[in-house]
JSON list of C-alpha atoms in Angstrom, two decimals:
[
{"chain": "A", "resi": 11, "resn": "LEU", "atom": "CA", "xyz": [0.00, 0.00, 0.00]},
{"chain": "A", "resi": 12, "resn": "VAL", "atom": "CA", "xyz": [0.98, 3.66, -0.08]},
{"chain": "A", "resi": 13, "resn": "SER", "atom": "CA", "xyz": [2.66, 3.52, 3.31]},
{"chain": "A", "resi": 14, "resn": "MET", "atom": "CA", "xyz": [3.79, 0.72, 5.58]},
{"chain": "A", "resi": 15, "resn": "ALA", "atom": "CA", "xyz": [1.43, 2.10, 8.22]},
{"chain": "A", "resi": 16, "resn": "GLU", "atom": "CA", "xyz": [-1.46, 1.05, 5.95]},
{"chain": "A", "resi": 17, "resn": "ALA", "atom": "CA", "xyz": [-0.10, -2.39, 5.06]},
{"chain": "A", "resi": 18, "resn": "VAL", "atom": "CA", "xyz": [-2.86, -3.86, 7.24]},
{"chain": "A", "resi": 19, "resn": "VAL", "atom": "CA", "xyz": [-5.86, -1.82, 8.36]},
{"chain": "A", "resi": 20, "resn": "VAL", "atom": "CA", "xyz": [-8.46, -3.31, 10.69]},
{"chain": "A", "resi": 21, "resn": "GLY", "atom": "CA", "xyz": [-11.99, -2.16, 11.42]},
{"chain": "A", "resi": 22, "resn": "VAL", "atom": "CA", "xyz": [-14.87, -3.67, 13.38]},
{"chain": "A", "resi": 23, "resn": "ARG", "atom": "CA", "xyz": [-18.60, -3.11, 13.02]},
{"chain": "A", "resi": 24, "resn": "VAL", "atom": "CA", "xyz": [-21.50, -3.89, 15.34]},
{"chain": "A", "resi": 25, "resn": "ARG", "atom": "CA", "xyz": [-24.92, -4.57, 13.83]},
{"chain": "A", "resi": 26, "resn": "PRO", "atom": "CA", "xyz": [-28.44, -4.26, 15.30]},
{"chain": "A", "resi": 27, "resn": "PHE", "atom": "CA", "xyz": [-29.93, -7.16, 17.25]},
{"chain": "A", "resi": 28, "resn": "ASN", "atom": "CA", "xyz": [-31.62, -9.69, 14.99]},
{"chain": "A", "resi": 29, "resn": "GLY", "atom": "CA", "xyz": [-35.00, -11.28, 15.69]},
{"chain": "A", "resi": 30, "resn": "ARG", "atom": "CA", "xyz": [-33.53, -14.21, 17.60]},
{"chain": "A", "resi": 31, "resn": "GLU", "atom": "CA", "xyz": [-31.50, -11.96, 19.87]},
{"chain": "A", "resi": 32, "resn": "LYS", "atom": "CA", "xyz": [-34.51, -9.77, 20.58]},
{"chain": "A", "resi": 33, "resn": "GLU", "atom": "CA", "xyz": [-36.59, -12.82, 21.51]},
{"chain": "A", "resi": 34, "resn": "LEU", "atom": "CA", "xyz": [-33.86, -13.86, 23.94]},
{"chain": "A", "resi": 35, "resn": "ASN", "atom": "CA", "xyz": [-33.77, -10.35, 25.45]},
{"chain": "A", "resi": 36, "resn": "ALA", "atom": "CA", "xyz": [-30.08, -10.12, 24.65]},
{"chain": "A", "resi": 37, "resn": "THR", "atom": "CA", "xyz": [-28.04, -7.53, 26.54]},
{"chain": "A", "resi": 38, "resn": "LEU", "atom": "CA", "xyz": [-25.87, -5.08, 24.64]},
{"chain": "A", "resi": 39, "resn": "CYS", "atom": "CA", "xyz": [-22.31, -5.48, 25.92]},
{"chain": "A", "resi": 40, "resn": "ILE", "atom": "CA", "xyz": [-20.49, -3.43, 23.27]},
{"chain": "A", "resi": 41, "resn": "ASP", "atom": "CA", "xyz": [-19.87, 0.29, 22.99]},
{"chain": "A", "resi": 42, "resn": "MET", "atom": "CA", "xyz": [-17.69, 2.26, 20.62]},
{"chain": "A", "resi": 43, "resn": "GLN", "atom": "CA", "xyz": [-15.86, 5.53, 21.02]},
{"chain": "A", "resi": 44, "resn": "GLY", "atom": "CA", "xyz": [-13.98, 6.61, 17.92]},
{"chain": "A", "resi": 45, "resn": "PRO", "atom": "CA", "xyz": [-11.60, 3.79, 16.96]},
{"chain": "A", "resi": 46, "resn": "THR", "atom": "CA", "xyz": [-12.01, 2.12, 20.35]},
{"chain": "A", "resi": 47, "resn": "THR", "atom": "CA", "xyz": [-14.37, -0.81, 20.96]},
{"chain": "A", "resi": 48, "resn": "ILE", "atom": "CA", "xyz": [-15.39, -1.44, 24.56]},
{"chain": "A", "resi": 49, "resn": "ILE", "atom": "CA", "xyz": [-16.70, -4.85, 25.63]},
{"chain": "A", "resi": 50, "resn": "THR", "atom": "CA", "xyz": [-18.21, -5.29, 29.09]},
{"chain": "A", "resi": 51, "resn": "ASP", "atom": "CA", "xyz": [-17.77, -8.80, 30.49]},
{"chain": "A", "resi": 52, "resn": "ASP", "atom": "CA", "xyz": [-20.18, -10.78, 32.69]},
{"chain": "A", "resi": 53, "resn": "ASN", "atom": "CA", "xyz": [-18.66, -9.18, 35.79]},
{"chain": "A", "resi": 54, "resn": "GLY", "atom": "CA", "xyz": [-19.36, -5.70, 34.52]},
{"chain": "A", "resi": 55, "resn": "GLU", "atom": "CA", "xyz": [-15.70, -5.00, 33.79]},
{"chain": "A", "resi": 56, "resn": "PRO", "atom": "CA", "xyz": [-15.04, -3.06, 30.57]},
{"chain": "A", "resi": 57, "resn": "GLN", "atom": "CA", "xyz": [-12.26, -4.15, 28.24]},
{"chain": "A", "resi": 58, "resn": "GLN", "atom": "CA", "xyz": [-10.99, -1.73, 25.61]},
{"chain": "A", "resi": 59, "resn": "PHE", "atom": "CA", "xyz": [-9.67, -2.70, 22.18]},
{"chain": "A", "resi": 60, "resn": "ALA", "atom": "CA", "xyz": [-8.16, -0.21, 19.72]},
{"chain": "A", "resi": 61, "resn": "PHE", "atom": "CA", "xyz": [-8.63, -0.61, 15.96]},
{"chain": "A", "resi": 62, "resn": "ASP", "atom": "CA", "xyz": [-8.13, 1.64, 12.97]},
{"chain": "A", "resi": 63, "resn": "GLN", "atom": "CA", "xyz": [-11.89, 2.20, 12.96]},
{"chain": "A", "resi": 64, "resn": "SER", "atom": "CA", "xyz": [-14.89, 1.09, 14.99]},
{"chain": "A", "resi": 65, "resn": "PHE", "atom": "CA", "xyz": [-18.20, 1.36, 13.13]},
{"chain": "A", "resi": 66, "resn": "TRP", "atom": "CA", "xyz": [-21.29, 1.76, 15.31]},
{"chain": "A", "resi": 67, "resn": "SER", "atom": "CA", "xyz": [-24.28, 0.39, 13.37]},
{"chain": "A", "resi": 68, "resn": "HIS", "atom": "CA", "xyz": [-26.35, -1.02, 16.23]},
{"chain": "A", "resi": 69, "resn": "ASP", "atom": "CA", "xyz": [-28.93, 1.76, 16.47]},
{"chain": "A", "resi": 70, "resn": "GLY", "atom": "CA", "xyz": [-29.54, 5.42, 15.72]},
{"chain": "A", "resi": 71, "resn": "PHE", "atom": "CA", "xyz": [-30.74, 5.00, 12.14]},
{"chain": "A", "resi": 72, "resn": "GLU", "atom": "CA", "xyz": [-33.86, 5.56, 10.06]},
{"chain": "A", "resi": 73, "resn": "ASP", "atom": "CA", "xyz": [-35.24, 4.71, 6.63]},
{"chain": "A", "resi": 74, "resn": "ASP", "atom": "CA", "xyz": [-34.78, 7.70, 4.32]},
{"chain": "A", "resi": 75, "resn": "GLY", "atom": "CA", "xyz": [-37.93, 6.74, 2.40]},
{"chain": "A", "resi": 76, "resn": "THR", "atom": "CA", "xyz": [-36.14, 4.71, -0.27]},
{"chain": "A", "resi": 77, "resn": "GLY", "atom": "CA", "xyz": [-35.16, 1.80, 1.94]},
{"chain": "A", "resi": 78, "resn": "TYR", "atom": "CA", "xyz": [-31.70, 3.20, 2.64]},
{"chain": "A", "resi": 79, "resn": "MET", "atom": "CA", "xyz": [-30.74, 3.23, 6.31]},
{"chain": "A", "resi": 80, "resn": "ARG", "atom": "CA", "xyz": [-29.19, 6.55, 7.27]},
{"chain": "A", "resi": 81, "resn": "ALA", "atom": "CA", "xyz": [-28.04, 8.02, 10.57]},
{"chain": "A", "resi": 82, "resn": "LEU", "atom": "CA", "xyz": [-30.48, 10.03, 12.63]},
{"chain": "A", "resi": 83, "resn": "PRO", "atom": "CA", "xyz": [-29.53, 13.71, 12.95]},
{"chain": "A", "resi": 84, "resn": "GLY", "atom": "CA", "xyz": [-26.66, 13.99, 15.39]},
{"chain": "A", "resi": 85, "resn": "GLY", "atom": "CA", "xyz": [-26.38, 10.21, 15.64]},
{"chain": "A", "resi": 86, "resn": "ARG", "atom": "CA", "xyz": [-23.27, 8.06, 15.38]},
{"chain": "A", "resi": 87, "resn": "TYR", "atom": "CA", "xyz": [-24.70, 5.37, 13.11]},
{"chain": "A", "resi": 88, "resn": "SER", "atom": "CA", "xyz": [-22.24, 4.25, 10.42]},
{"chain": "A", "resi": 89, "resn": "ASP", "atom": "CA", "xyz": [-24.22, 3.72, 7.22]},
{"chain": "A", "resi": 90, "resn": "GLN", "atom": "CA", "xyz": [-23.04, 1.80, 4.16]},
{"chain": "A", "resi": 91, "resn": "GLN", "atom": "CA", "xyz": [-21.66, 4.87, 2.40]},
{"chain": "A", "resi": 92, "resn": "TYR", "atom": "CA", "xyz": [-19.65, 5.88, 5.46]},
{"chain": "A", "resi": 93, "resn": "VAL", "atom": "CA", "xyz": [-18.13, 2.41, 5.74]},
{"chain": "A", "resi": 94, "resn": "PHE", "atom": "CA", "xyz": [-17.15, 2.56, 2.07]},
{"chain": "A", "resi": 95, "resn": "ASP", "atom": "CA", "xyz": [-15.74, 6.08, 2.35]},
{"chain": "A", "resi": 96, "resn": "THR", "atom": "CA", "xyz": [-13.66, 5.03, 5.35]},
{"chain": "A", "resi": 97, "resn": "PHE", "atom": "CA", "xyz": [-12.41, 1.61, 4.26]},
{"chain": "A", "resi": 98, "resn": "GLY", "atom": "CA", "xyz": [-13.51, 0.73, 0.74]},
{"chain": "A", "resi": 99, "resn": "GLN", "atom": "CA", "xyz": [-12.26, 3.98, -0.78]},
{"chain": "A", "resi": 100, "resn": "ARG", "atom": "CA", "xyz": [-8.71, 3.50, 0.45]},
{"chain": "A", "resi": 101, "resn": "VAL", "atom": "CA", "xyz": [-8.60, -0.05, -0.93]},
{"chain": "A", "resi": 102, "resn": "LEU", "atom": "CA", "xyz": [-9.89, 1.11, -4.30]},
{"chain": "A", "resi": 103, "resn": "ASP", "atom": "CA", "xyz": [-7.46, 4.04, -4.42]},
{"chain": "A", "resi": 104, "resn": "ASN", "atom": "CA", "xyz": [-4.48, 1.80, -3.71]},
{"chain": "A", "resi": 105, "resn": "ALA", "atom": "CA", "xyz": [-5.63, -0.80, -6.25]},
{"chain": "A", "resi": 106, "resn": "TRP", "atom": "CA", "xyz": [-6.03, 1.98, -8.83]},
{"chain": "A", "resi": 107, "resn": "ALA", "atom": "CA", "xyz": [-2.44, 3.01, -8.10]},
{"chain": "A", "resi": 108, "resn": "GLY", "atom": "CA", "xyz": [-1.27, -0.48, -9.06]},
{"chain": "A", "resi": 109, "resn": "TYR", "atom": "CA", "xyz": [-1.01, -2.21, -5.71]},
{"chain": "A", "resi": 110, "resn": "HIS", "atom": "CA", "xyz": [-2.41, -5.66, -4.98]},
{"chain": "A", "resi": 111, "resn": "CYS", "atom": "CA", "xyz": [-5.18, -5.18, -2.42]},
{"chain": "A", "resi": 112, "resn": "CYS", "atom": "CA", "xyz": [-7.49, -7.42, -0.45]},
{"chain": "A", "resi": 113, "resn": "LEU", "atom": "CA", "xyz": [-10.57, -6.63, 1.61]},
{"chain": "A", "resi": 114, "resn": "PHE", "atom": "CA", "xyz": [-11.37, -9.47, 3.98]},
{"chain": "A", "resi": 115, "resn": "ALA", "atom": "CA", "xyz": [-14.52, -9.79, 6.09]},
{"chain": "A", "resi": 116, "resn": "TYR", "atom": "CA", "xyz": [-14.22, -12.04, 9.12]},
{"chain": "A", "resi": 117, "resn": "GLY", "atom": "CA", "xyz": [-16.78, -12.86, 11.78]},
{"chain": "A", "resi": 118, "resn": "GLN", "atom": "CA", "xyz": [-19.15, -15.35, 13.30]},
{"chain": "A", "resi": 119, "resn": "THR", "atom": "CA", "xyz": [-22.08, -16.69, 11.28]},
{"chain": "A", "resi": 120, "resn": "GLY", "atom": "CA", "xyz": [-24.77, -14.00, 11.19]},
{"chain": "A", "resi": 121, "resn": "ALA", "atom": "CA", "xyz": [-22.40, -11.21, 12.22]},
{"chain": "A", "resi": 122, "resn": "GLY", "atom": "CA", "xyz": [-23.23, -9.08, 9.19]},
{"chain": "A", "resi": 123, "resn": "LYS", "atom": "CA", "xyz": [-20.31, -9.76, 6.87]},
{"chain": "A", "resi": 124, "resn": "SER", "atom": "CA", "xyz": [-22.45, -10.09, 3.74]},
{"chain": "A", "resi": 125, "resn": "TYR", "atom": "CA", "xyz": [-24.33, -6.89, 4.59]},
{"chain": "A", "resi": 126, "resn": "SER", "atom": "CA", "xyz": [-21.11, -4.87, 4.89]},
{"chain": "A", "resi": 127, "resn": "MET", "atom": "CA", "xyz": [-19.50, -6.39, 1.82]},
{"chain": "A", "resi": 128, "resn": "VAL", "atom": "CA", "xyz": [-22.49, -6.78, -0.54]},
{"chain": "A", "resi": 129, "resn": "GLY", "atom": "CA", "xyz": [-25.50, -5.23, 1.20]},
{"chain": "A", "resi": 130, "resn": "TYR", "atom": "CA", "xyz": [-29.07, -5.49, -0.04]},
{"chain": "A", "resi": 131, "resn": "GLY", "atom": "CA", "xyz": [-31.53, -3.24, -1.84]},
{"chain": "A", "resi": 132, "resn": "ASN", "atom": "CA", "xyz": [-30.49, 0.39, -1.69]},
{"chain": "A", "resi": 133, "resn": "ASN", "atom": "CA", "xyz": [-28.09, -0.40, 1.13]},
{"chain": "A", "resi": 134, "resn": "LYS", "atom": "CA", "xyz": [-25.23, -1.34, -1.18]},
{"chain": "A", "resi": 135, "resn": "GLY", "atom": "CA", "xyz": [-22.08, -2.67, 0.42]},
{"chain": "A", "resi": 136, "resn": "ILE", "atom": "CA", "xyz": [-18.42, -2.04, -0.29]},
{"chain": "A", "resi": 137, "resn": "VAL", "atom": "CA", "xyz": [-18.21, -4.37, -3.30]},
{"chain": "A", "resi": 138, "resn": "PRO", "atom": "CA", "xyz": [-21.02, -2.90, -5.44]},
{"chain": "A", "resi": 139, "resn": "ILE", "atom": "CA", "xyz": [-20.08, 0.67, -4.54]},
{"chain": "A", "resi": 140, "resn": "SER", "atom": "CA", "xyz": [-16.47, -0.05, -5.53]},
{"chain": "A", "resi": 141, "resn": "CYS", "atom": "CA", "xyz": [-17.58, -1.58, -8.82]},
{"chain": "A", "resi": 142, "resn": "GLU", "atom": "CA", "xyz": [-19.67, 1.47, -9.67]},
{"chain": "A", "resi": 143, "resn": "GLU", "atom": "CA", "xyz": [-16.74, 3.72, -8.79]},
{"chain": "A", "resi": 144, "resn": "ILE", "atom": "CA", "xyz": [-14.39, 1.77, -11.10]},
{"chain": "A", "resi": 145, "resn": "PHE", "atom": "CA", "xyz": [-16.56, 2.44, -14.14]},
{"chain": "A", "resi": 146, "resn": "LYS", "atom": "CA", "xyz": [-17.07, 6.07, -13.15]},
{"chain": "A", "resi": 147, "resn": "ARG", "atom": "CA", "xyz": [-13.31, 6.51, -13.17]},
{"chain": "A", "resi": 148, "resn": "ILE", "atom": "CA", "xyz": [-12.97, 4.70, -16.50]},
{"chain": "A", "resi": 149, "resn": "GLY", "atom": "CA", "xyz": [-15.72, 6.86, -17.99]},
{"chain": "A", "resi": 150, "resn": "SER", "atom": "CA", "xyz": [-13.98, 10.05, -16.87]},
{"chain": "A", "resi": 151, "resn": "ASN", "atom": "CA", "xyz": [-10.70, 9.14, -18.60]},
{"chain": "A", "resi": 152, "resn": "THR", "atom": "CA", "xyz": [-9.70, 11.61, -21.31]},
{"chain": "A", "resi": 153, "resn": "ASP", "atom": "CA", "xyz": [-6.37, 10.06, -22.26]},
{"chain": "A", "resi": 154, "resn": "PRO", "atom": "CA", "xyz": [-6.74, 8.32, -25.67]},
{"chain": "A", "resi": 155, "resn": "ASN", "atom": "CA", "xyz": [-3.62, 6.26, -24.96]},
{"chain": "A", "resi": 156, "resn": "LYS", "atom": "CA", "xyz": [-5.12, 4.62, -21.89]},
{"chain": "A", "resi": 157, "resn": "ARG", "atom": "CA", "xyz": [-7.14, 1.44, -22.19]},
{"chain": "A", "resi": 158, "resn": "TYR", "atom": "CA", "xyz": [-8.82, -0.46, -19.39]},
{"chain": "A", "resi": 159, "resn": "GLU", "atom": "CA", "xyz": [-9.70, -4.11, -18.99]},
{"chain": "A", "resi": 160, "resn": "VAL", "atom": "CA", "xyz": [-11.94, -5.22, -16.14]},
{"chain": "A", "resi": 161, "resn": "MET", "atom": "CA", "xyz": [-12.40, -8.91, -15.39]},
{"chain": "A", "resi": 162, "resn": "ILE", "atom": "CA", "xyz": [-14.23, -10.70, -12.61]},
{"chain": "A", "resi": 163, "resn": "SER", "atom": "CA", "xyz": [-13.65, -14.06, -10.97]},
{"chain": "A", "resi": 164, "resn": "MET", "atom": "CA", "xyz": [-15.61, -15.47, -8.06]},
{"chain": "A", "resi": 165, "resn": "LEU", "atom": "CA", "xyz": [-14.60, -18.34, -5.83]},
{"chain": "A", "resi": 166, "resn": "GLU", "atom": "CA", "xyz": [-15.38, -19.84, -2.48]},
{"chain": "A", "resi": 167, "resn": "ILE", "atom": "CA", "xyz": [-13.36, -21.78, 0.05]},
{"chain": "A", "resi": 168, "resn": "TYR", "atom": "CA", "xyz": [-15.71, -24.37, 1.50]},
{"chain": "A", "resi": 169, "resn": "ASN", "atom": "CA", "xyz": [-14.61, -27.36, 3.56]},
{"chain": "A", "resi": 170, "resn": "GLU", "atom": "CA", "xyz": [-11.00, -26.36, 2.81]},
{"chain": "A", "resi": 171, "resn": "THR", "atom": "CA", "xyz": [-11.55, -26.69, -0.95]},
{"chain": "A", "resi": 172, "resn": "VAL", "atom": "CA", "xyz": [-11.29, -23.83, -3.47]},
{"chain": "A", "resi": 173, "resn": "GLN", "atom": "CA", "xyz": [-14.12, -23.86, -6.01]},
{"chain": "A", "resi": 174, "resn": "ASP", "atom": "CA", "xyz": [-14.96, -21.61, -8.95]},
{"chain": "A", "resi": 175, "resn": "LEU", "atom": "CA", "xyz": [-18.43, -20.16, -8.45]},
{"chain": "A", "resi": 176, "resn": "PHE", "atom": "CA", "xyz": [-18.88, -19.71, -12.20]},
{"chain": "A", "resi": 177, "resn": "ILE", "atom": "CA", "xyz": [-18.97, -23.50, -12.51]},
{"chain": "A", "resi": 178, "resn": "LYS", "atom": "CA", "xyz": [-22.15, -25.38, -11.62]},
{"chain": "A", "resi": 179, "resn": "PHE", "atom": "CA", "xyz": [-21.92, -27.48, -8.47]},
{"chain": "A", "resi": 180, "resn": "ASP", "atom": "CA", "xyz": [-22.22, -30.82, -10.29]},
{"chain": "A", "resi": 181, "resn": "GLN", "atom": "CA", "xyz": [-19.56, -29.86, -12.85]},
{"chain": "A", "resi": 182, "resn": "ARG", "atom": "CA", "xyz": [-16.80, -28.85, -10.45]},
{"chain": "A", "resi": 183, "resn": "PRO", "atom": "CA", "xyz": [-13.55, -30.78, -10.04]},
{"chain": "A", "resi": 184, "resn": "LYS", "atom": "CA", "xyz": [-13.82, -33.06, -7.04]},
{"chain": "A", "resi": 185, "resn": "ASN", "atom": "CA", "xyz": [-10.65, -31.78, -5.40]},
{"chain": "A", "resi": 186, "resn": "GLY", "atom": "CA", "xyz": [-11.27, -28.16, -6.29]},
{"chain": "A", "resi": 187, "resn": "LEU", "atom": "CA", "xyz": [-8.83, -25.71, -7.86]},
{"chain": "A", "resi": 188, "resn": "GLN", "atom": "CA", "xyz": [-5.17, -25.41, -6.98]},
{"chain": "A", "resi": 189, "resn": "ILE", "atom": "CA", "xyz": [-3.53, -22.27, -5.62]},
{"chain": "A", "resi": 190, "resn": "ARG", "atom": "CA", "xyz": [-0.16, -21.70, -7.27]},
{"chain": "A", "resi": 191, "resn": "GLU", "atom": "CA", "xyz": [2.61, -19.12, -7.34]},
{"chain": "A", "resi": 192, "resn": "SER", "atom": "CA", "xyz": [4.78, -17.89, -10.18]},
{"chain": "A", "resi": 193, "resn": "LYS", "atom": "CA", "xyz": [7.31, -15.10, -10.65]},
{"chain": "A", "resi": 194, "resn": "ALA", "atom": "CA", "xyz": [5.20, -13.57, -13.41]},
{"chain": "A", "resi": 195, "resn": "LEU", "atom": "CA", "xyz": [1.72, -13.80, -11.86]},
{"chain": "A", "resi": 196, "resn": "GLY", "atom": "CA", "xyz": [2.42, -14.03, -8.17]},
{"chain": "A", "resi": 197, "resn": "ILE", "atom": "CA", "xyz": [-0.15, -16.10, -6.28]},
{"chain": "A", "resi": 198, "resn": "TYR", "atom": "CA", "xyz": [-3.06, -17.22, -8.43]},
{"chain": "A", "resi": 199, "resn": "VAL", "atom": "CA", "xyz": [-5.82, -19.83, -8.67]},
{"chain": "A", "resi": 200, "resn": "ASP", "atom": "CA", "xyz": [-5.03, -22.21, -11.51]},
{"chain": "A", "resi": 201, "resn": "GLY", "atom": "CA", "xyz": [-7.88, -22.65, -13.98]},
{"chain": "A", "resi": 202, "resn": "ILE", "atom": "CA", "xyz": [-10.27, -20.08, -12.54]},
{"chain": "A", "resi": 203, "resn": "ILE", "atom": "CA", "xyz": [-12.70, -18.49, -14.99]},
{"chain": "A", "resi": 204, "resn": "LYS", "atom": "CA", "xyz": [-12.28, -14.77, -15.72]},
{"chain": "A", "resi": 205, "resn": "ASN", "atom": "CA", "xyz": [-15.28, -12.99, -17.21]},
{"chain": "A", "resi": 206, "resn": "ALA", "atom": "CA", "xyz": [-14.72, -9.69, -19.03]},
{"chain": "A", "resi": 207, "resn": "VAL", "atom": "CA", "xyz": [-17.17, -6.98, -17.89]},
{"chain": "A", "resi": 208, "resn": "ASP", "atom": "CA", "xyz": [-17.88, -3.55, -19.31]},
{"chain": "A", "resi": 209, "resn": "SER", "atom": "CA", "xyz": [-20.37, -2.13, -16.82]},
{"chain": "A", "resi": 210, "resn": "TYR", "atom": "CA", "xyz": [-21.59, -2.52, -13.29]},
{"chain": "A", "resi": 211, "resn": "ALA", "atom": "CA", "xyz": [-24.71, -4.23, -14.64]},
{"chain": "A", "resi": 212, "resn": "SER", "atom": "CA", "xyz": [-22.56, -6.99, -16.16]},
{"chain": "A", "resi": 213, "resn": "ILE", "atom": "CA", "xyz": [-20.73, -7.39, -12.85]},
{"chain": "A", "resi": 214, "resn": "GLU", "atom": "CA", "xyz": [-24.09, -7.76, -11.11]},
{"chain": "A", "resi": 215, "resn": "ARG", "atom": "CA", "xyz": [-25.09, -10.50, -13.52]},
{"chain": "A", "resi": 216, "resn": "SER", "atom": "CA", "xyz": [-21.83, -12.34, -12.86]},
{"chain": "A", "resi": 217, "resn": "ILE", "atom": "CA", "xyz": [-22.22, -11.96, -9.09]},
{"chain": "A", "resi": 218, "resn": "ASP", "atom": "CA", "xyz": [-25.80, -13.26, -9.27]},
{"chain": "A", "resi": 219, "resn": "GLU", "atom": "CA", "xyz": [-24.56, -16.26, -11.25]},
{"chain": "A", "resi": 220, "resn": "GLY", "atom": "CA", "xyz": [-21.80, -16.98, -8.75]},
{"chain": "A", "resi": 221, "resn": "THR", "atom": "CA", "xyz": [-24.04, -16.44, -5.74]},
{"chain": "A", "resi": 222, "resn": "SER", "atom": "CA", "xyz": [-26.52, -18.99, -7.08]},
{"chain": "A", "resi": 223, "resn": "ASN", "atom": "CA", "xyz": [-23.72, -21.57, -7.11]},
{"chain": "A", "resi": 224, "resn": "ARG", "atom": "CA", "xyz": [-22.54, -21.05, -3.55]},
{"chain": "A", "resi": 225, "resn": "SER", "atom": "CA", "xyz": [-22.42, -23.90, -1.09]},
{"chain": "A", "resi": 226, "resn": "VAL", "atom": "CA", "xyz": [-25.11, -23.15, 1.49]},
{"chain": "A", "resi": 227, "resn": "GLY", "atom": "CA", "xyz": [-25.63, -24.96, 4.74]},
{"chain": "A", "resi": 228, "resn": "SER", "atom": "CA", "xyz": [-28.12, -23.94, 7.39]},
{"chain": "A", "resi": 229, "resn": "THR", "atom": "CA", "xyz": [-26.81, -23.24, 10.88]},
{"chain": "A", "resi": 230, "resn": "ALA", "atom": "CA", "xyz": [-28.57, -22.50, 14.12]},
{"chain": "A", "resi": 231, "resn": "MET", "atom": "CA", "xyz": [-27.85, -18.79, 13.68]},
{"chain": "A", "resi": 232, "resn": "ASN", "atom": "CA", "xyz": [-28.21, -18.30, 9.94]},
{"chain": "A", "resi": 233, "resn": "ALA", "atom": "CA", "xyz": [-30.48, -20.26, 7.60]},
{"chain": "A", "resi": 234, "resn": "THR", "atom": "CA", "xyz": [-28.41, -19.27, 4.54]},
{"chain": "A", "resi": 235, "resn": "SER", "atom": "CA", "xyz": [-24.87, -19.51, 5.88]},
{"chain": "A", "resi": 236, "resn": "SER", "atom": "CA", "xyz": [-22.10, -20.22, 3.38]}
]
């Protein structure tokens, strides 16, 4: 990345209670102050953890009339656009500058990873906002000597096996795809399909295709966990 200080940047986000947690009368044990996340244990003792950013998305929001969840006036709610502006933008900027970048969502089943990364409805996540921004930048190019090529691949790691999500489940290699490394390409997935795309709409179609081929297994906390 641009500086060694940004080689790894970590943020955490807390979501609203879901229906199951509300039925169980769950107690909120997390608070956030700036980049600091505070967790109160069963004994009432607070523990502080410092990150690059702590995103409070538990409450303090409203529907703006279009289905988009925005912060109430004066509230601290981190909406989807704010999360992108804070984290997604820096990843996109560094990738545009020629650096290899990765945005990784980690958390327990049902923690809200898919919402932050992909979103739903008008609440677009980091990935779709980034894709739209890529084509905006391409469209604003005025240099006739510059050409752009955008390609999309989509894979999953499920049961420790790498699978191409553009291949139907019953047509996939039994042992999955192999991860290899070369001096020319660096680390890559051997044999993965790369679809050329020329608009965000074509990316959406590819994502829908890949999503339909995901391995999905119901868990006690999430009926569509993958």
